[in-house]
MMTF fields as JSON, N, C-alpha, C and O atoms, coordinates in Angstrom:
{
  "mmtfVersion": "1.0.0",
  "mmtfProducer": "UNKNOWN",
  "numBonds": 331,
  "numAtoms": 332,
  "numGroups": 83,
  "numChains": 1,
  "numModels": 1,
  "chainsPerModel": [1],
  "groupsPerChain": [83],
  "chainIdList": ["A"],
  "bondAtomList": [4, 2, 8, 6, 12, 10, 16, 14, 20, 18, 24, 22, 28, 26, 32, 30, 36, 34, 40, 38, 44, 42, 48, 46, 52, 50, 56, 54, 60, 58, 64, 62, 68, 66, 72, 70, 76, 74, 80, 78, 84, 82, 88, 86, 92, 90, 96, 94, 100, 98, 104, 102, 108, 106, 112, 110, 116, 114, 120, 118, 124, 122, 128, 126, 132, 130, 136, 134, 140, 138, 144, 142, 148, 146, 152, 150, 156, 154, 160, 158, 164, 162, 168, 166, 172, 170, 176, 174, 180, 178, 184, 182, 188, 186, 192, 190, 196, 194, 200, 198, 204, 202, 208, 206, 212, 210, 216, 214, 220, 218, 224, 222, 228, 226, 232, 230, 236, 234, 240, 238, 244, 242, 248, 246, 252, 250, 256, 254, 260, 258, 264, 262, 268, 266, 272, 270, 276, 274, 280, 278, 284, 282, 288, 286, 292, 290, 296, 294, 300, 298, 304, 302, 308, 306, 312, 310, 316, 314, 320, 318, 324, 322, 328, 326],
  "bondOrderList": [1, 1, 1, 1, 1, 1, 1, 1, 1, 1, 1, 1, 1, 1, 1, 1, 1, 1, 1, 1, 1, 1, 1, 1, 1, 1, 1, 1, 1, 1, 1, 1, 1, 1, 1, 1, 1, 1, 1, 1, 1, 1, 1, 1, 1, 1, 1, 1, 1, 1, 1, 1, 1, 1, 1, 1, 1, 1, 1, 1, 1, 1, 1, 1, 1, 1, 1, 1, 1, 1, 1, 1, 1, 1, 1, 1, 1, 1, 1, 1, 1, 1],
  "groupList": [{"groupName": "PHE", "atomNameList": ["N", "CA", "C", "O"], "elementList": ["N", "C", "C", "O"], "formalChargeList": [0, 0, 0, 0], "bondAtomList": [1, 0, 2, 1, 3, 2], "bondOrderList": [1, 1, 2], "singleLetterCode": "F", "chemCompType": "L-PEPTIDE LINKING"}, {"groupName": "ILE", "atomNameList": ["N", "CA", "C", "O"], "elementList": ["N", "C", "C", "O"], "formalChargeList": [0, 0, 0, 0], "bondAtomList": [1, 0, 2, 1, 3, 2], "bondOrderList": [1, 1, 2], "singleLetterCode": "I", "chemCompType": "L-PEPTIDE LINKING"}, {"groupName": "ASN", "atomNameList": ["N", "CA", "C", "O"], "elementList": ["N", "C", "C", "O"], "formalChargeList": [0, 0, 0, 0], "bondAtomList": [1, 0, 2, 1, 3, 2], "bondOrderList": [1, 1, 2], "singleLetterCode": "N", "chemCompType": "L-PEPTIDE LINKING"}, {"groupName": "VAL", "atomNameList": ["N", "CA", "C", "O"], "elementList": ["N", "C", "C", "O"], "formalChargeList": [0, 0, 0, 0], "bondAtomList": [1, 0, 2, 1, 3, 2], "bondOrderList": [1, 1, 2], "singleLetterCode": "V", "chemCompType": "L-PEPTIDE LINKING"}, {"groupName": "SER", "atomNameList": ["N", "CA", "C", "O"], "elementList": ["N", "C", "C", "O"], "formalChargeList": [0, 0, 0, 0], "bondAtomList": [1, 0, 2, 1, 3, 2], "bondOrderList": [1, 1, 2], "singleLetterCode": "S", "chemCompType": "L-PEPTIDE LINKING"}, {"groupName": "GLY", "atomNameList": ["N", "CA", "C", "O"], "elementList": ["N", "C", "C", "O"], "formalChargeList": [0, 0, 0, 0], "bondAtomList": [1, 0, 2, 1, 3, 2], "bondOrderList": [1, 1, 2], "singleLetterCode": "G", "chemCompType": "PEPTIDE LINKING"}, {"groupName": "ALA", "atomNameList": ["N", "CA", "C", "O"], "elementList": ["N", "C", "C", "O"], "formalChargeList": [0, 0, 0, 0], "bondAtomList": [1, 0, 2, 1, 3, 2], "bondOrderList": [1, 1, 2], "singleLetterCode": "A", "chemCompType": "L-PEPTIDE LINKING"}, {"groupName": "TYR", "atomNameList": ["N", "CA", "C", "O"], "elementList": ["N", "C", "C", "O"], "formalChargeList": [0, 0, 0, 0], "bondAtomList": [1, 0, 2, 1, 3, 2], "bondOrderList": [1, 1, 2], "singleLetterCode": "Y", "chemCompType": "L-PEPTIDE LINKING"}, {"groupName": "ARG", "atomNameList": ["N", "CA", "C", "O"], "elementList": ["N", "C", "C", "O"], "formalChargeList": [0, 0, 0, 0], "bondAtomList": [1, 0, 2, 1, 3, 2], "bondOrderList": [1, 1, 2], "singleLetterCode": "R", "chemCompType": "L-PEPTIDE LINKING"}, {"groupName": "GLU", "atomNameList": ["N", "CA", "C", "O"], "elementList": ["N", "C", "C", "O"], "formalChargeList": [0, 0, 0, 0], "bondAtomList": [1, 0, 2, 1, 3, 2], "bondOrderList": [1, 1, 2], "singleLetterCode": "E", "chemCompType": "L-PEPTIDE LINKING"}, {"groupName": "LEU", "atomNameList": ["N", "CA", "C", "O"], "elementList": ["N", "C", "C", "O"], "formalChargeList": [0, 0, 0, 0], "bondAtomList": [1, 0, 2, 1, 3, 2], "bondOrderList": [1, 1, 2], "singleLetterCode": "L", "chemCompType": "L-PEPTIDE LINKING"}, {"groupName": "LYS", "atomNameList": ["N", "CA", "C", "O"], "elementList": ["N", "C", "C", "O"], "formalChargeList": [0, 0, 0, 0], "bondAtomList": [1, 0, 2, 1, 3, 2], "bondOrderList": [1, 1, 2], "singleLetterCode": "K", "chemCompType": "L-PEPTIDE LINKING"}, {"groupName": "MET", "atomNameList": ["N", "CA", "C", "O"], "elementList": ["N", "C", "C", "O"], "formalChargeList": [0, 0, 0, 0], "bondAtomList": [1, 0, 2, 1, 3, 2], "bondOrderList": [1, 1, 2], "singleLetterCode": "M", "chemCompType": "L-PEPTIDE LINKING"}, {"groupName": "ASP", "atomNameList": ["N", "CA", "C", "O"], "elementList": ["N", "C", "C", "O"], "formalChargeList": [0, 0, 0, 0], "bondAtomList": [1, 0, 2, 1, 3, 2], "bondOrderList": [1, 1, 2], "singleLetterCode": "D", "chemCompType": "L-PEPTIDE LINKING"}, {"groupName": "PRO", "atomNameList": ["N", "CA", "C", "O"], "elementList": ["N", "C", "C", "O"], "formalChargeList": [0, 0, 0, 0], "bondAtomList": [1, 0, 2, 1, 3, 2], "bondOrderList": [1, 1, 2], "singleLetterCode": "P", "chemCompType": "L-PEPTIDE LINKING"}, {"groupName": "HIS", "atomNameList": ["N", "CA", "C", "O"], "elementList": ["N", "C", "C", "O"], "formalChargeList": [0, 0, 0, 0], "bondAtomList": [1, 0, 2, 1, 3, 2], "bondOrderList": [1, 1, 2], "singleLetterCode": "H", "chemCompType": "L-PEPTIDE LINKING"}, {"groupName": "GLN", "atomNameList": ["N", "CA", "C", "O"], "elementList": ["N", "C", "C", "O"], "formalChargeList": [0, 0, 0, 0], "bondAtomList": [1, 0, 2, 1, 3, 2], "bondOrderList": [1, 1, 2], "singleLetterCode": "Q", "chemCompType": "L-PEPTIDE LINKING"}, {"groupName": "TRP", "atomNameList": ["N", "CA", "C", "O"], "elementList": ["N", "C", "C", "O"], "formalChargeList": [0, 0, 0, 0], "bondAtomList": [1, 0, 2, 1, 3, 2], "bondOrderList": [1, 1, 2], "singleLetterCode": "W", "chemCompType": "L-PEPTIDE LINKING"}],
  "groupTypeList": [0, 1, 2, 3, 4, 5, 2, 6, 7, 0, 8, 1, 5, 9, 10, 11, 12, 6, 9, 2, 8, 10, 10, 13, 6, 10, 8, 1, 2, 14, 2, 15, 6, 16, 4, 15, 7, 10, 10, 5, 10, 1, 7, 9, 11, 16, 5, 9, 1, 9, 11, 6, 11, 5, 15, 7, 16, 11, 0, 10, 9, 1, 17, 11, 13, 6, 13, 9, 13, 10, 16, 16, 7, 1, 9, 6, 11, 8, 11, 10, 6, 3, 1],
  "groupIdList": [1, 2, 3, 4, 5, 6, 7, 8, 9, 10, 11, 12, 13, 14, 15, 16, 17, 18, 19, 20, 21, 22, 23, 24, 25, 26, 27, 28, 29, 30, 31, 32, 33, 34, 35, 36, 37, 38, 39, 40, 41, 42, 43, 44, 45, 46, 47, 48, 49, 50, 51, 52, 53, 54, 55, 56, 57, 58, 59, 60, 61, 62, 63, 64, 65, 66, 67, 68, 69, 70, 71, 72, 73, 74, 75, 76, 77, 78, 79, 80, 81, 82, 83],
  "secStructList": [7, 2, 2, 2, 2, 2, 2, 2, 2, 2, 2, 6, 6, 7, 2, 2, 2, 2, 2, 2, 2, 2, 2, 2, 2, 2, 2, 2, 7, 6, 6, 7, 2, 2, 2, 2, 2, 2, 2, 2, 2, 2, 2, 2, 2, 6, 6, 7, 2, 2, 2, 2, 2, 2, 2, 2, 2, 2, 2, 2, 2, 2, 6, 6, 6, 1, 7, 6, 6, 1, 2, 2, 2, 2, 2, 2, 2, 6, 2, 2, 2, 2, 7],
  "xCoordList": [280.284, 281.112, 281.658, 282.587, 280.746, 281.4, 282.508, 283.496, 282.326, 283.703, 284.803, 285.886, 284.778, 285.71, 286.554, 287.785, 285.583, 286.551, 287.14, 287.973, 286.746, 287.212, 288.324, 289.233, 288.406, 289.471, 290.757, 291.937, 290.554, 291.139, 291.764, 292.98, 290.982, 291.67, 292.674, 293.721, 292.141, 293.032, 294.428, 295.414, 294.26, 295.885, 296.525, 297.646, 296.01, 296.982, 297.337, 297.952, 296.899, 297.057, 296.184, 296.446, 295.092, 293.917, 293.095, 291.879, 293.768, 292.908, 291.397, 290.463, 291.34, 290.427, 289.132, 288.004, 289.665, 288.612, 288.119, 287.001, 289.187, 288.831, 287.691, 286.635, 288.268, 287.119, 285.532, 284.639, 285.592, 284.203, 283.462, 282.237, 284.31, 283.652, 283.153, 282.176, 284.015, 283.704, 282.584, 281.873, 282.418, 281.378, 280.014, 279.021, 280.108, 278.903, 278.819, 278.116, 279.482, 278.99, 278.299, 277.352, 279.112, 278.147, 276.804, 275.888, 276.54, 275.165, 274.282, 273.105, 274.89, 273.896, 273.753, 272.626, 274.896, 274.89, 276.139, 277.355, 275.193, 276.291, 276.901, 277.717, 276.615, 277.302, 278.364, 278.74, 278.89, 279.815, 281.28, 282.013, 281.608, 282.72, 284.01, 284.839, 284.01, 285.46, 285.683, 286.734, 284.42, 284.578, 284.844, 285.745, 284.438, 284.937, 286.352, 287.094, 286.769, 288.467, 289.261, 290.309, 288.77, 289.587, 289.593, 290.507, 288.449, 288.387, 288.977, 289.326, 289.223, 289.994, 291.628, 292.441, 291.854, 293.291, 293.296, 294.146, 292.526, 292.588, 292.744, 293.637, 291.989, 291.703, 293.298, 293.896, 293.594, 294.889, 295.889, 296.511, 296.198, 297.194, 297.032, 298.035, 295.791, 295.553, 295.444, 294.837, 296.111, 296.16, 294.74, 294.742, 293.818, 292.205, 292.328, 291.86, 293.021, 292.885, 291.625, 291.425, 290.678, 289.392, 288.64, 287.924, 288.386, 287.692, 288.134, 287.37, 289.799, 289.976, 289.823, 289.781, 289.744, 289.343, 287.944, 287.611, 287.214, 285.414, 285.361, 284.705, 286.149, 285.755, 286.566, 286.185, 287.559, 288.018, 286.896, 286.399, 286.811, 285.624, 284.581, 284.107, 283.854, 282.816, 283.009, 282.19, 284.128, 284.802, 284.715, 284.237, 285.124, 285.306, 283.911, 283.394, 283.386, 281.734, 281.255, 280.673, 281.344, 280.553, 281.025, 280.367, 282.356, 283.002, 283.257, 284.1, 282.375, 282.905, 283.199, 283.834, 282.213, 282.033, 282.943, 282.945, 283.916, 284.951, 285.814, 285.877, 286.696, 287.666, 288.878, 289.252, 289.484, 290.211, 291.822, 292.703, 292.012, 293.178, 293.094, 294.064, 291.715, 292.051, 292.884, 292.761, 293.597, 294.568, 293.795, 294.11, 292.776, 292.331, 291.807, 292.099, 291.064, 290.812, 291.93, 291.887, 293.16, 294.22, 294.484, 294.568, 294.729, 295.377, 294.424, 294.86, 293.173, 292.283, 292.306, 292.222, 292.419, 292.338, 294.074, 294.267, 295.006, 296.405, 296.251, 296.836, 295.38, 295.618, 294.931, 295.323, 293.837, 293.008, 293.934, 293.575, 294.977, 295.571, 296.713, 297.281, 296.941, 298.413, 298.273, 299.1, 296.751, 296.792, 295.695, 295.441],
  "yCoordList": [83.649, 83.558, 82.291, 82.081, 81.31, 79.907, 79.672, 79.039, 80.216, 80.125, 80.824, 80.247, 82.001, 82.605, 81.987, 81.956, 81.387, 80.546, 79.104, 78.51, 78.688, 77.761, 77.831, 77.033, 79.04, 79.695, 80.173, 80.017, 80.548, 80.815, 79.544, 79.444, 78.423, 77.286, 76.581, 75.99, 76.767, 76.232, 76.634, 75.95, 78.078, 78.952, 78.863, 79.37, 78.234, 77.972, 76.583, 76.213, 75.715, 74.223, 73.434, 72.264, 74.06, 73.37, 72.631, 72.805, 71.462, 71.206, 70.289, 70.347, 69.667, 68.955, 70.25, 70.293, 71.091, 71.995, 72.971, 73.474, 73.103, 73.534, 72.948, 73.417, 71.667, 70.492, 71.084, 71.571, 70.837, 70.954, 71.95, 71.863, 73.311, 74.289, 74.703, 75.415, 74.119, 74.328, 73.299, 73.601, 72.019, 71.403, 71.896, 71.764, 72.527, 73.456, 73.897, 73.31, 74.957, 76.061, 75.476, 75.923, 74.304, 73.747, 73.111, 73.123, 72.621, 72.464, 73.598, 73.524, 74.66, 75.934, 76.194, 76.172, 76.476, 76.73, 75.72, 75.857, 74.768, 73.661, 74.037, 73.281, 75.422, 76.061, 76.994, 77.761, 77.004, 77.824, 77.532, 76.682, 78.156, 77.753, 77.603, 76.696, 78.914, 78.919, 77.657, 77.217, 77.294, 76.209, 74.852, 74.13, 74.596, 73.432, 73.604, 72.627, 74.843, 74.892, 74.575, 73.932, 75.014, 74.952, 73.199, 72.522, 72.865, 71.108, 70.36, 69.244, 70.794, 70.184, 70.339, 69.415, 71.559, 71.523, 70.587, 69.707, 70.788, 69.905, 68.597, 67.961, 68.037, 66.573, 66.033, 64.965, 67.077, 66.693, 66.606, 65.544, 67.543, 67.287, 66.28, 65.735, 65.807, 64.417, 63.235, 62.26, 63.251, 62.105, 61.458, 60.477, 62.135, 61.77, 62.632, 63.749, 61.817, 62.432, 62.064, 63.006, 61.359, 61.505, 62.251, 62.815, 62.604, 63.811, 64.929, 65.8, 65.112, 66.335, 66.502, 67.647, 65.623, 65.844, 66.414, 67.378, 65.579, 65.86, 67.491, 68.29, 67.844, 69.185, 70.351, 71.512, 69.809, 70.859, 70.774, 71.67, 69.622, 69.617, 70.23, 70.82, 70.326, 71.246, 72.618, 73.422, 72.976, 74.469, 74.922, 76.051, 74.235, 74.548, 74.819, 75.896, 73.659, 73.751, 74.978, 75.693, 75.376, 76.611, 77.842, 78.863, 77.603, 78.939, 78.968, 79.627, 78.147, 77.728, 78.681, 78.599, 80.096, 81.209, 82.34, 83.381, 81.995, 82.708, 83.172, 82.544, 84.34, 84.63, 83.63, 83.234, 83.202, 82.107, 82.479, 81.619, 83.597, 83.97, 84.282, 84.652, 84.074, 84.084, 82.848, 81.683, 83.175, 82.117, 81.062, 80.045, 80.855, 79.913, 78.952, 77.764, 79.343, 78.652, 78.129, 76.946, 79.014, 77.95, 77.087, 75.941, 77.399, 76.254, 75.038, 74.044, 75.183, 74.232, 73.18, 71.952, 73.894, 73.211, 72.524, 71.658, 72.865, 72.536, 71.07, 70.001, 71.389, 70.24, 69.115, 68.003, 69.304, 68.174, 67.494, 66.415, 68.079, 67.392, 66.536, 65.612, 66.897, 66.226, 65.323, 64.426, 65.503, 64.171, 63.396, 62.33],
  "zCoordList": [134.828, 135.987, 136.438, 137.217, 135.668, 135.752, 135.013, 135.385, 133.903, 132.724, 133.266, 133.173, 133.844, 134.498, 135.327, 135.326, 136.197, 137.332, 136.844, 137.53, 135.854, 135.228, 134.706, 134.933, 133.748, 132.869, 134.294, 133.98, 135.298, 136.527, 136.808, 136.651, 137.259, 137.955, 136.754, 137.02, 135.419, 134.373, 134.622, 134.897, 134.44, 134.573, 135.742, 135.782, 136.927, 137.99, 138.212, 139.212, 137.161, 137.036, 137.83, 138.112, 138.227, 138.916, 138.196, 138.285, 137.168, 136.311, 136.641, 135.842, 137.594, 137.913, 138.276, 137.786, 139.148, 139.445, 138.151, 138.047, 137.235, 135.888, 135.192, 134.767, 135.201, 134.339, 134.821, 134.127, 136.215, 137.091, 136.807, 136.717, 136.586, 136.338, 135.033, 134.802, 134.156, 132.761, 132.279, 131.321, 132.98, 132.767, 133.059, 132.344, 134.299, 134.902, 133.724, 132.902, 133.424, 132.354, 131.01, 130.363, 130.81, 129.466, 130.027, 129.205, 131.124, 131.426, 131.348, 130.997, 131.689, 131.309, 129.944, 129.45, 129.158, 128.098, 126.978, 126.841, 126.365, 125.656, 124.637, 124.11, 124.078, 123.049, 123.328, 122.441, 124.487, 125.058, 124.404, 124.91, 123.444, 122.546, 123.359, 123.28, 124.33, 125.223, 126.342, 126.807, 126.564, 127.731, 126.838, 127.266, 126.127, 124.936, 124.59, 124.487, 124.4, 123.926, 125.185, 125.127, 126.275, 127.594, 127.958, 128.428, 127.613, 127.879, 127.105, 127.488, 125.856, 125.213, 125.638, 125.645, 125.942, 126.381, 127.824, 127.959, 128.626, 129.928, 129.602, 130.163, 128.74, 128.379, 127.572, 127.701, 126.855, 126.152, 127.268, 127.297, 128.249, 129.073, 129.828, 130.288, 130.125, 130.951, 130.199, 130.639, 128.845, 128.302, 127.457, 126.714, 127.741, 127.624, 125.899, 125.678, 124.925, 123.618, 123.107, 122.341, 123.016, 122.397, 122.98, 122.152, 124.15, 124.943, 124.522, 124.106, 124.579, 123.845, 122.433, 121.983, 121.758, 120.139, 119.893, 119.203, 120.629, 120.802, 121.159, 120.49, 122.308, 122.809, 121.63, 121.477, 121.001, 119.924, 118.497, 117.814, 118.45, 117.172, 117.394, 116.423, 118.695, 119.106, 119.23, 118.784, 119.857, 119.547, 118.377, 118.275, 117.176, 115.679, 115.361, 115.066, 115.47, 114.995, 115.531, 114.714, 116.617, 117.013, 116.4, 116.201, 116.102, 115.788, 114.19, 113.582, 113.727, 111.988, 110.928, 109.877, 111.814, 111.065, 111.313, 110.656, 112.56, 113.011, 112.147, 111.09, 112.306, 111.557, 111.481, 112.585, 110.519, 110.552, 111.017, 111.002, 111.344, 112.086, 113.633, 114.295, 114.17, 115.467, 116.218, 115.842, 117.134, 117.646, 118.063, 117.444, 118.979, 119.236, 118.2, 118.33, 117.185, 116.186, 115.431, 115.091, 115.047, 114.542, 115.271, 114.83, 116.804, 117.657, 118.041, 118.621, 117.696, 117.855, 116.375, 116.4, 115.35, 113.937, 113.847, 112.993, 114.557, 114.568, 115.587, 115.416, 116.55, 117.379, 117.036, 117.388, 116.315, 115.905, 114.676, 114.205, 114.244, 113.012, 113.657, 113.075, 114.749, 115.238, 116.12, 116.28, 117.092, 118.116, 117.695, 118.254]
}
């Protein structure tokens, strides 16, 4: 539920609320890939590039065995290459 509300806050542009909810989710499950991906997006939007990179890297590490054609996997790899 925490991650769902974090995603909802992200979608409506409430980045601070989204960040707080996603960090709560990671305290419960530090390997929740989607939370890392969304935090990467949030930090990138806020100009916190090193934090964004760290979360994209963690996302890719957790999903290292994912299908390489998954959109979030492709996007995280692309973002790491350009930021």
